[in-house]
Structure formats: structure tokens, C-alpha cells
Coordinates of C-alpha atoms in Angstrom, one line a residue:
X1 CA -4.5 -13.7 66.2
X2 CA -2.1 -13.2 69.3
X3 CA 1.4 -12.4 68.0
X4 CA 4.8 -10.8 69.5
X5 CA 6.1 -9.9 66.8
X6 CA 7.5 -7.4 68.8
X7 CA 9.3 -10.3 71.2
X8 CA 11.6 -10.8 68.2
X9 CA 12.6 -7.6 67.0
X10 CA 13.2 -6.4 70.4
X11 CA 17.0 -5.9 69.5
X12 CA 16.3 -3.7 66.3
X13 CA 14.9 -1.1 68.4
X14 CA 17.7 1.9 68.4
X15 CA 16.0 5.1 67.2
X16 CA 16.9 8.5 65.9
X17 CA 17.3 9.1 69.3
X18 CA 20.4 6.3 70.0
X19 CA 23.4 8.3 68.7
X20 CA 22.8 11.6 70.9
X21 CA 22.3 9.4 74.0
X22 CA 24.8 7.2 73.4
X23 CA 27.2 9.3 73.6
X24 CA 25.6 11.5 76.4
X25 CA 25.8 7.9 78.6
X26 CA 29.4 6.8 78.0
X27 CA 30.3 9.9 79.5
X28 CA 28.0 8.7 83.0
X29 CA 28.8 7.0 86.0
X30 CA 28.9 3.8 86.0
X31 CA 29.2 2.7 89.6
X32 CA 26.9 -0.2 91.3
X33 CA 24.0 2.0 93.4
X34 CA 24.2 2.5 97.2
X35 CA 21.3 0.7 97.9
X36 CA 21.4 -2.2 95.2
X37 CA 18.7 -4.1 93.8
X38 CA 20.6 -7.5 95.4
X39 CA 19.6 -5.8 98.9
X40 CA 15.3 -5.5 97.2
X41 CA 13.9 -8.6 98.6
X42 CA 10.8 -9.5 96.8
X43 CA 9.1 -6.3 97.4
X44 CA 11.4 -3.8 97.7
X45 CA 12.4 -1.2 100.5
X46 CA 9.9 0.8 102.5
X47 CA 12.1 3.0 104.8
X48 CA 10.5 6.9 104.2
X49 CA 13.1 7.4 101.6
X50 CA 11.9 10.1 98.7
X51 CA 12.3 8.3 95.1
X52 CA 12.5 10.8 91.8
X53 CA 9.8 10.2 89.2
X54 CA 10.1 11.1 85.6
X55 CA 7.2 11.4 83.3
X56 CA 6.1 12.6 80.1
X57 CA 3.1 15.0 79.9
X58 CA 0.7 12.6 77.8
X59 CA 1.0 10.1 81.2
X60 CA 0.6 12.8 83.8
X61 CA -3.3 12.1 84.7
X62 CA -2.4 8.1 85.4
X63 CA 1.0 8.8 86.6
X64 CA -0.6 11.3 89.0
X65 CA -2.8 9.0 90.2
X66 CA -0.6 6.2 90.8
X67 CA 2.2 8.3 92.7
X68 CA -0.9 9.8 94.9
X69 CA -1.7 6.2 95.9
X70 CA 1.5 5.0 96.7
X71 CA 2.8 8.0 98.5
X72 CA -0.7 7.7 100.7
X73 CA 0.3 4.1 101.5
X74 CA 3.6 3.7 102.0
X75 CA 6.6 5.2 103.8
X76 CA 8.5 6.1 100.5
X77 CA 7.7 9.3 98.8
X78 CA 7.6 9.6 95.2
X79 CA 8.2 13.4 93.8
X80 CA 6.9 13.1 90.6
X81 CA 8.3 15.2 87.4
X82 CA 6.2 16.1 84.2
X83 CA 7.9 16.7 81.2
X84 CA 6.4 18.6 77.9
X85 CA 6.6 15.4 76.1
X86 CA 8.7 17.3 73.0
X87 CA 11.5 17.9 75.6
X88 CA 11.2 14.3 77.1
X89 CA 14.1 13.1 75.1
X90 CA 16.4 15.8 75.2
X91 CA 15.9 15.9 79.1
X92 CA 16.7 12.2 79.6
X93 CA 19.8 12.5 77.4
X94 CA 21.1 15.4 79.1
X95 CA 20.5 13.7 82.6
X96 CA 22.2 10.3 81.3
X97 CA 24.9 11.8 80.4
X98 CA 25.8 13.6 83.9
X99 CA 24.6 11.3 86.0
X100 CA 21.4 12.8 86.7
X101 CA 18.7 10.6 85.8
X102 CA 16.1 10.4 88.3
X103 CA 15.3 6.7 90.1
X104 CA 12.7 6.2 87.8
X105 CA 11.5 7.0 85.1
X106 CA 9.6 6.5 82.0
X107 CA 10.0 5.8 78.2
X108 CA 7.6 5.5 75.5
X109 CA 7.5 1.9 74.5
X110 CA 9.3 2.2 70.9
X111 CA 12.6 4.2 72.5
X112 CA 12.8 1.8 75.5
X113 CA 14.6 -0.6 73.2
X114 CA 17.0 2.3 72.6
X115 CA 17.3 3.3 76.0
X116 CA 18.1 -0.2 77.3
X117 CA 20.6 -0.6 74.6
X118 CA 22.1 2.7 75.8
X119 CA 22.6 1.0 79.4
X120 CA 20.5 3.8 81.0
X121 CA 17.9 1.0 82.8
X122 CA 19.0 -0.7 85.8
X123 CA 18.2 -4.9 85.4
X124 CA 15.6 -5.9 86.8
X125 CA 15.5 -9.7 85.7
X126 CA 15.3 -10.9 88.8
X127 CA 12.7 -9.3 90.4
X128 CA 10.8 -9.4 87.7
X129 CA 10.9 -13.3 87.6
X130 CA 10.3 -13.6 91.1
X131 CA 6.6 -12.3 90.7
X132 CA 4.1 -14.8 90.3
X133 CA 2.1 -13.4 88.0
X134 CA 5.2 -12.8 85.4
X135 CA 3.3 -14.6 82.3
X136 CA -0.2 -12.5 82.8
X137 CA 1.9 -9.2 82.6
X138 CA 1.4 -7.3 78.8
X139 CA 4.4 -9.4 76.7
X140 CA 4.9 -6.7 74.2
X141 CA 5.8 -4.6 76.8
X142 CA 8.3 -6.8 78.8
X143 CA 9.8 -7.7 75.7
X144 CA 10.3 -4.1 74.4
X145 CA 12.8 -3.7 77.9
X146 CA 14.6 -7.1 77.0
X147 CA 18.1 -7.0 76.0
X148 CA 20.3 -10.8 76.2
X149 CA 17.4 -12.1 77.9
X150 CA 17.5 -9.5 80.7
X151 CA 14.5 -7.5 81.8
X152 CA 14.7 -3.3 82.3
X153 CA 10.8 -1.8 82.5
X154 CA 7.4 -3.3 83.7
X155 CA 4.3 -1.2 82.1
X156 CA 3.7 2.3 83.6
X157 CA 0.5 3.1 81.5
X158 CA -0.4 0.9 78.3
X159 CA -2.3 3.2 75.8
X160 CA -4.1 1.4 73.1
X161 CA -5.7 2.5 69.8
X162 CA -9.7 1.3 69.9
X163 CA -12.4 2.1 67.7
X164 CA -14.5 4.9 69.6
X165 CA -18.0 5.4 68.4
X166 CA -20.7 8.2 69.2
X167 CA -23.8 6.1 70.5
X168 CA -26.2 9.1 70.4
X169 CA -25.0 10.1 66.4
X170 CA -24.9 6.4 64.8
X171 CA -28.7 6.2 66.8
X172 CA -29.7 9.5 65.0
X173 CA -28.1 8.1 61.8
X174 CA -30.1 5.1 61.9
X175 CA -27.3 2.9 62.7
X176 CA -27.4 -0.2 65.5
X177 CA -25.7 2.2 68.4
X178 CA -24.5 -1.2 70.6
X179 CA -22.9 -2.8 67.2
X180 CA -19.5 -2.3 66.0
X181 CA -18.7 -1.9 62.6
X182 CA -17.1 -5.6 61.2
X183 CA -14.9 -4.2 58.6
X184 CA -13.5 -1.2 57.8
X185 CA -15.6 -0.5 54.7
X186 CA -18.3 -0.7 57.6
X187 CA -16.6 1.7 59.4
X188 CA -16.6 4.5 56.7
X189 CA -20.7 3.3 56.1
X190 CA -21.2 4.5 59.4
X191 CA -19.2 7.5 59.0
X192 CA -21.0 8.3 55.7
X193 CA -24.3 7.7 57.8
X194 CA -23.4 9.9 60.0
X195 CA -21.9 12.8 57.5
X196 CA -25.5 12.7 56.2
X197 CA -27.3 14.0 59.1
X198 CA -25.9 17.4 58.4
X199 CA -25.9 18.3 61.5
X200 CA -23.3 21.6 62.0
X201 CA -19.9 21.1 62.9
X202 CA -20.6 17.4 63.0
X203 CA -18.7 15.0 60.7
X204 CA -18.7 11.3 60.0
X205 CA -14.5 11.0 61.2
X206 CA -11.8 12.2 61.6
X207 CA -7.6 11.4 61.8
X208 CA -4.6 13.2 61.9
X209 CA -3.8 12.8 58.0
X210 CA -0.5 15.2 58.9
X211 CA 0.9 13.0 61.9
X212 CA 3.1 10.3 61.1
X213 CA 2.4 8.7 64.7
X214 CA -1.2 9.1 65.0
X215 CA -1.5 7.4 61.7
X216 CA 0.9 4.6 62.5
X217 CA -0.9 4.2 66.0
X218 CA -4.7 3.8 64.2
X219 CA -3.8 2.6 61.2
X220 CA -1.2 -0.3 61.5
X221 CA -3.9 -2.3 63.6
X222 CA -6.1 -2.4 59.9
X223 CA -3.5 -4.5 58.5
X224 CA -2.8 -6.5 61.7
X225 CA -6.5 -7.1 61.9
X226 CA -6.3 -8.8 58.5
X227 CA -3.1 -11.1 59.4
X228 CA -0.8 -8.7 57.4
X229 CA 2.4 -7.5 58.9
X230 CA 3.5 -3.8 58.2
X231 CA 7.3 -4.4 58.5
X232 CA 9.8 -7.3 57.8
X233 CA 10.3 -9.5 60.4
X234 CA 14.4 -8.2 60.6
X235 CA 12.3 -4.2 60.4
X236 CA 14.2 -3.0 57.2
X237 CA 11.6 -3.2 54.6
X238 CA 8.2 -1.7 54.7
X239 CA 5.5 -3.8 53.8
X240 CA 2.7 -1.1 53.2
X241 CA 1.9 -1.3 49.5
X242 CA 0.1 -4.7 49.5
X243 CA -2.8 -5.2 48.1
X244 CA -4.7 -5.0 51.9
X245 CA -3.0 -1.5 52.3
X246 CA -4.0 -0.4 49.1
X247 CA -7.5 -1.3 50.2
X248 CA -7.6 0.4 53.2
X249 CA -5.8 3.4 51.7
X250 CA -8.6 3.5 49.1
X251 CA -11.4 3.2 52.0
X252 CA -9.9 6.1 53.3
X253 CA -9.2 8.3 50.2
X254 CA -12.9 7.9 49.5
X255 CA -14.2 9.2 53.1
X256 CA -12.0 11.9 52.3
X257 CA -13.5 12.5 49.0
X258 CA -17.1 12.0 50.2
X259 CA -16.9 14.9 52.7
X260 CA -17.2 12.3 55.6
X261 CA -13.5 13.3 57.0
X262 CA -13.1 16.3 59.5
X263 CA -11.4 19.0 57.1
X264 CA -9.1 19.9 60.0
X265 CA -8.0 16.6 59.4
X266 CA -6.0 17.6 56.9
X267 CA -3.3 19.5 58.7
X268 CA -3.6 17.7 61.9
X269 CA 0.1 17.4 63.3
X270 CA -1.4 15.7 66.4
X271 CA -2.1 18.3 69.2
X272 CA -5.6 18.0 68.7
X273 CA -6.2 15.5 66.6
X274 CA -8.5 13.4 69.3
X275 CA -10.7 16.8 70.0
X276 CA -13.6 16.8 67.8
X277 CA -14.7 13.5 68.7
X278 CA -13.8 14.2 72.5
X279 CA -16.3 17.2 72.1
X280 CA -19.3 14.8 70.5
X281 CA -18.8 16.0 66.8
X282 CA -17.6 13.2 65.2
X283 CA -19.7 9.9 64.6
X284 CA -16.6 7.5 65.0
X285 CA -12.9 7.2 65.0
X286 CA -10.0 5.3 65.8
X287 CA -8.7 6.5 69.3
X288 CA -6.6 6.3 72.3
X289 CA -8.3 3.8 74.7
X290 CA -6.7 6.1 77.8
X291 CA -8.9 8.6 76.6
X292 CA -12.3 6.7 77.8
X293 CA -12.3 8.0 81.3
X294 CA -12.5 11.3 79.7
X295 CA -15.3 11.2 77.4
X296 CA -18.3 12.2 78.9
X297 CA -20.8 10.8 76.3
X298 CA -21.8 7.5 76.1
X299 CA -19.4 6.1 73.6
X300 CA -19.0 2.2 72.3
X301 CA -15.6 0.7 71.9
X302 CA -14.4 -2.2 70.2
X303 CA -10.8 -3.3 68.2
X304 CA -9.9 -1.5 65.0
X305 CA -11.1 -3.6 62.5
X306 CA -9.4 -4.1 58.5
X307 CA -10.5 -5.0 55.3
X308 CA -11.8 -7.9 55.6
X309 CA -12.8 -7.8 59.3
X310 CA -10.7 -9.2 62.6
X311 CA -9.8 -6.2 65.2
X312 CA -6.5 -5.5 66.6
X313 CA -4.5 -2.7 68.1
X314 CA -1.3 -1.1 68.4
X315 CA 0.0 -1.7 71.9
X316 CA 2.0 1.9 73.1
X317 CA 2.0 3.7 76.2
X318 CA 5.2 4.2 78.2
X319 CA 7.2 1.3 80.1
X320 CA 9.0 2.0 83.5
X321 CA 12.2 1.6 85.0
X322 CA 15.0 1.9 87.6
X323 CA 17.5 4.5 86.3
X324 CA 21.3 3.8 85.8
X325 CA 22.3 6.3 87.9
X326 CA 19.7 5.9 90.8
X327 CA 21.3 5.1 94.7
X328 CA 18.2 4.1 96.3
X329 CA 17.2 1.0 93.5
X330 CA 15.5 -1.1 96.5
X331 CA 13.5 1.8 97.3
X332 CA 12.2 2.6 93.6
X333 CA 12.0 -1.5 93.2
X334 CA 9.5 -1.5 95.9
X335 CA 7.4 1.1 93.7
X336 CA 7.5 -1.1 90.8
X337 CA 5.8 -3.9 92.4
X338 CA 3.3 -2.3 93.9
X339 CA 2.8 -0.5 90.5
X340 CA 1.8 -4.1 89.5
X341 CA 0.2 -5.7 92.2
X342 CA -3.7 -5.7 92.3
X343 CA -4.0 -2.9 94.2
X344 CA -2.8 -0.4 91.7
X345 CA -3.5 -2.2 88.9
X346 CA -7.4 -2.2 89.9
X347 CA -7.8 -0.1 92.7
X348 CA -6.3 3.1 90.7
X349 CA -6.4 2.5 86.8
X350 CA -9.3 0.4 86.4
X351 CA -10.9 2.2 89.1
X352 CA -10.3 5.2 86.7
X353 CA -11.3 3.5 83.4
X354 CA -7.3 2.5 82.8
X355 CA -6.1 -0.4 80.9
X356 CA -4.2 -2.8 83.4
X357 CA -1.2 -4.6 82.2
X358 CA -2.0 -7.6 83.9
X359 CA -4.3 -10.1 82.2
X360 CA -5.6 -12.4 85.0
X361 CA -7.2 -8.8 85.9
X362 CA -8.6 -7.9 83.1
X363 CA -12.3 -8.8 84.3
X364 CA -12.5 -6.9 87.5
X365 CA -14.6 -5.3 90.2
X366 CA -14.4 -2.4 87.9
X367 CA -14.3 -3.5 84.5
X368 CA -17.6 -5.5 85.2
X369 CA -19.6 -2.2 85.7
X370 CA -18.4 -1.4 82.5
X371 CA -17.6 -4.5 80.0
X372 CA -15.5 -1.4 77.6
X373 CA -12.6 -1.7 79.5
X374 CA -12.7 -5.7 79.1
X375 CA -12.8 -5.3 75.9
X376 CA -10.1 -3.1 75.4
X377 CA -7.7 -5.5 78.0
X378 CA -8.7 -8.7 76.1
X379 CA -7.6 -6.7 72.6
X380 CA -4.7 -5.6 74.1
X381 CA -3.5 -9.5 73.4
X382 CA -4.3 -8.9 69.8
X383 CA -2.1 -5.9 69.2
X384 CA 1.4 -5.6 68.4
X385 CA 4.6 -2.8 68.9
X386 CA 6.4 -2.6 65.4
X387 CA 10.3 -1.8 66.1
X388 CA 13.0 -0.6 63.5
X389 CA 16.2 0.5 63.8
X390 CA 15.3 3.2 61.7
X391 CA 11.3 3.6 62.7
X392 CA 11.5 7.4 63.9
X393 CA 12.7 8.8 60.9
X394 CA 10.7 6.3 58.7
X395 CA 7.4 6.9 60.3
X396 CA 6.8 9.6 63.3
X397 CA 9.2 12.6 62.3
X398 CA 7.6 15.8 60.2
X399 CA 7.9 14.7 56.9
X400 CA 8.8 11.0 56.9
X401 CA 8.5 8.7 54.0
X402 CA 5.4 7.1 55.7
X403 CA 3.5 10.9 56.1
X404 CA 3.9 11.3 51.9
X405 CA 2.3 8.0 51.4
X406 CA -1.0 8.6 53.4
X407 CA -1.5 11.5 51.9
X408 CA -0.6 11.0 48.5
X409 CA -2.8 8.1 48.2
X410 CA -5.5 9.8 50.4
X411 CA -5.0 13.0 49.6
X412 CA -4.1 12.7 46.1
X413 CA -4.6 10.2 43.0
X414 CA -3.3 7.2 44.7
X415 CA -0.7 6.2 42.3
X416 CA 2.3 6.3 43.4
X417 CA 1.9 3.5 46.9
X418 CA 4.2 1.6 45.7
X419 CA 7.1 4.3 45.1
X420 CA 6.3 5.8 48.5
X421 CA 6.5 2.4 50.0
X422 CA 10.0 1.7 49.1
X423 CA 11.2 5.4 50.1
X424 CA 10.3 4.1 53.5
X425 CA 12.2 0.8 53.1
X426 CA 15.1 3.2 51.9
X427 CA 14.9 4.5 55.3
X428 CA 14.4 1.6 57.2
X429 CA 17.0 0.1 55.5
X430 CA 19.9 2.7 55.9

């Protein structure tokens, strides 16, 4: 079940965040760069000149990495800038709207539409087409930095949600520890499984039942799994109260009920929402795939599966890109593809357990030591990025539409789904 849905709704994506920069950016300059991307060749300028590098904090350990690599090989010098990722947008509309955006820099993947709408990525069409292996790079991404056919960002980091699970807890729980769960009312088996062991501090899963994004990020791939779409293909009406949803809501509400649910769960906002089963005390969850070169226990991976079984996952992670207002665009082109080329791509993120965003190296050197990471890039295809005009306030912010649903129909008696449903079309439709 490959799909881009994504491809086609790349134009709807202008967030909360569009109105503050747009008017921050038609204040900037708007004057061709000094160096210009028509003086890039095919890979770019090497010439000791330093190149700016903006990040956000979740991205720091792969950006790090990366700029480490490429400053250790190459004339160019990247100085690379982390930003506390709840000041990342404020910074980058500030900057835009002096003039001061860095060369690059990078943008989670649902407010790159925005961004490139907003004029504050530098086209990179041409370069992009020029590489040979354009049609193995990670579509959803591409086509998130789209705009008339033009191309902005390549993928910096690609973070996927995966089902983790705790190989030592499903073995003491009696369960298979090298088989995934099929479905999800497999899934919450296992975490029941696990729940009775009662062990201390140990619990069968865990969410973040107070985070609109973490929920959208693990829970969205459930009803692609099954062949349902979440959103309209135009991304004005909320498709979340079919009968699917309503299953998996009711998979969940019962965990919850059972006991078989982290408590802390409840009030997770999303700072720590990953921790327990980071620290071995959860049986199984669903969970950022950058996080596997950080877990120290032997844990299996697979797609997040729905109702009735299928996997999928939600393609995030950040996307890349020459600023507007950077001089030296030859220069920070020459970044970009080696950012892609093999060595980066598998010398320094597989090499550190990364999803690549290349498929024709998705079975590498690397990967073959450990088939998880082929797993997660061959999933990757099944995922999808939903984009809405509206999708910040409808989904991610404190409070949204989508945050009342999950937890009134986890949380509470489950009735009112299909109320709660269309308060998030309201938004998305506004």
C-alpha cells in the first residue's frame, strides 16, 4: 500500500505558522545571492568558505554527526546552530524577516510546505534533477518542498514512527520475542501479557494521551495500515470517526481501562513521553524509529499495524534547504549533495542506526548487520505526511479538536467521536 498522498496536497500545507512569517518575509531582501546556484555545477562549491547551519534540537545528534563528517572532509566549514525546538519557529520568522536566515537550514516536514510558500527556500529544481538517483530519494519528502513543480529541501533526517517491542519482557510474558504483533488487537494482547507479569514500574504501553503530535505521529499509521485515509483528499474534513477509528479508539480505551497503559500517560504533553520504554519498563509501543540507536536493550521493530492488520507509518523528520537570503548557495549546494550521496547516507546515518532517505540503500553494509533498520527503510514507502491548511491548530496545538477526541473516547465513555470529529473538520475547514 505505497501512496503519496502527500504529493497531492503539497499546496495545502500553510500552517498556523504562515501569517506571522509571511509578513516577517515581504519585509526581506529579495536580491539574487552572490554566489548563485547557476555558478553550483553538479556538486557544488568547495572553496574553504564557512556555511551557517540551522537546526532544531530533536535533530541535533544526526545533524551533529553529519556536519562532523562533512567539515572533516571537505574544505567548506559548516557552523552548525541548535535551536530549542519551541523557539525554532519564532527564530526562523524573525531571521526571514531581516534578512538573516542562515545558508541552510532545516524545517520540520509539515511547515516546509509553509515555508516554501513563504519564499524563504532558495529553488533547487535543478540540482535536484540532475542527480541520478532522484526517483530512489524519500517522495513524501521531496514533495512536501514542491511548489509549481519546483523543488526547495532534500531530507535532512527522516524520523519514522515503528512499533518498538521489549524482547526480554514479551519472552518473560510468554510471548514469541522475534514476532510482531499482526493487528493491533494483537498489539494490546501483548501489552496485557506483559501488564500481567507485575513486575514494579513495568507496564504493558504507553502513549502520550495529552500530545496532539505524538498521537497523530503513532496513531494515523493504524488507519493507514488498514487502507483508510485520515483526511480528505483537498485536507478540510477529518475523516477520524469511521468505523476503523472507532475500532482502534476502542482497542485503546480498553488498555486504558485494563491497567495495561503507563498512568503517566495520561498527562503526557510529549517531553517524555518515549522514556519509560527507553528505560526497559514498558513491553511495547509505538515509537520514533531515530530513537533505535539509543536503546540499549534488545528491542524488535516492525510497522505499526491497524485493525485488521497491514503496517504503515507516518513519514516526519525535518527536510533541508538553501535559505533565501543565503550569499554563498554554491557553497551550501555542495553540502546538500554530499548530504545525499552514499557516503553520508551510509557511512554516517546507517552507520549510526539512521534511516537513509535513499531507497537503492536501504540494504546496506550496515543495515545487513542489523535487518531493523531494513525494515524500518522499506516501511518508510508505506507511510504517508497528512498536510492541511489548517493541520496545526487542528491536530498538534494544546487543546486542539483532535486532543478532545482521543481522550474522550479513551479517556471517557466514548460517545461523542463523531461530534469531536467534525469540531476538527470545523477547523480544518476555516
Amino acid at each position: 500500500m505505497t501512496r503519496m498522498t502527500g504529493r497531492t496536497r503539497r499546496a495545502l500545507g500553510v500552517l498556523a505558522a504562515g501569517a506571522l512569517i509571511a509578513g516577517l518575509a515581504a519585509c526581506a531582501n529579495t536580491e539574487e545571492p552572490a554566489s548563485s546556484l547557476a555558478d553550483a555545477g553538479a556538486e557544488g562549491i568547495d572553496d574553504g568558505s564557512t556555511l551557517t547551519l540551522w537546526t532544531r534540537a530533536p535533530l541535533e545528534k544526526q545533524a551533529k554527526l553529519l556536519v562532523e563528517a562533512y567539515n572533516d572532509s571537505h574544505e567548506n566549514q559548516v557552523e552548525l546552530t541548535v535551536v530549542p525546538n519551541d523557539d525554532y519557529v519564532a527564530k526562523v520568522g524573525a531571521a526571514a524577516g531581516s534578512g538573516g536566515l542562515p545558508d541552510l537550514f532545516a524545517a520540520d516536514i509539515v511547515y516546509v510546505p509553509n515555508w516554501v510558500e513563504q519564499g524563504l527556500f532558495q529553488d533547487i529544481s535543478a540540482q535536484i534533477d540532475g542527480l541520478d538517483f532522484k526517483d530512489e530519494i524519500n517522495a513524501g519528502h521531496l514533495s512536501a518542498g514542491t511548489l509549481d513543480g519546483k523543488e526547495h529541501v532534500l531530507p535532512f533526517v527522516l524520523d519514522l514512527s515503528m512499533m518498538f517491542w521489549n524482547k526480554e519482557l514479551f519472552a518473560e510474558a510468554g510471548l514469541d520475542p522475534e514476532k510482531a504483533p499482526a493487528n493491533l488487537q494483537e498489539f494490546a494482547d501483548a501489552a496485557k501479557a506483559v501488564q500481567a507479569l507485575n513486575k514494579p514500574d513495568t507496564y504493558g504501553t504507553a502513549t502520550g494521551l495529552n500530545c496532539g503530535g505524538c498521537l497523530v505521529f503513532t496513531w494515523f499509521p493504524s488507519m493507514w495500515a488498514d487502507g483508510e485515509e485520515v483526511l480528505s483528499d483537498d485536507g478540510t474534513e477529518s475523516l477520524l470517526a469511521s468505523d476503523p477509528a472507532k475500532e482502534m479508539y476502542s482497542v485503546w480505551k480498553d488498555l486504558w481501562d485494563s491497567g495495561a497503559v503507563l498512568p503517566s500517560s495520561k498527562d503526557e504533553a510529549g517531553p517524555t513521553w518515549t522514556a519509560g520504554f527507553t528505560e526497559g519498563k514498558v513491553g511495547l509501543m509505538f515509537y520514533p524509529a531515530t530513537l533505535l540507536s539509543s536503546t540499549e536493550f534488545d528491542a524488535g521493530v516492525a510497522g505499526i499495524p491497524g485493525p485488521e492488520g497491514g503496517a504503515s507509518t507516518f513519514v516526519g523528520g525535518d527536510g533541508l534547504g538553501i535559505s533565501k537570503d543565503s550569499k554563498k548557495a554554491a557553497q551550501a549546494w555542495n553540502f546538500l549533495n554530499w548530504m545525499m550521496s552514499e557516503e553520508a547516507q551510509v557511512g554516517v546515518l546507517a552507520k549510526n542506526n539512521d534511516v537513509v532517505a535513499r531507497s537503492d540503500l536501504a540494504d546496506n553494509e550496515f543495515s545487513a548487520k542489523d535487518p531493523r533498520l531494513v525494515t524500518i527503510n522499506e516501511v518508510a514507502g508505506d507511510g504517508d505526511t497528512p498536510v492541511a491548511i489548517n493541520f496545526q491548530q487542528a491536530f498538534n496545538a494544546p487543546n486542539s479538536p483532535w486532543l478532545t477526541l482521543v481522550r474522550n473516547a479513551v479517556l471517557g465513555d466514548g460517545a461523542t467521536v463523531d461530534a469531536d470529529n467534525d469540531e476538527i473538520t470545523a477547523v480544518l475547514s476555516e
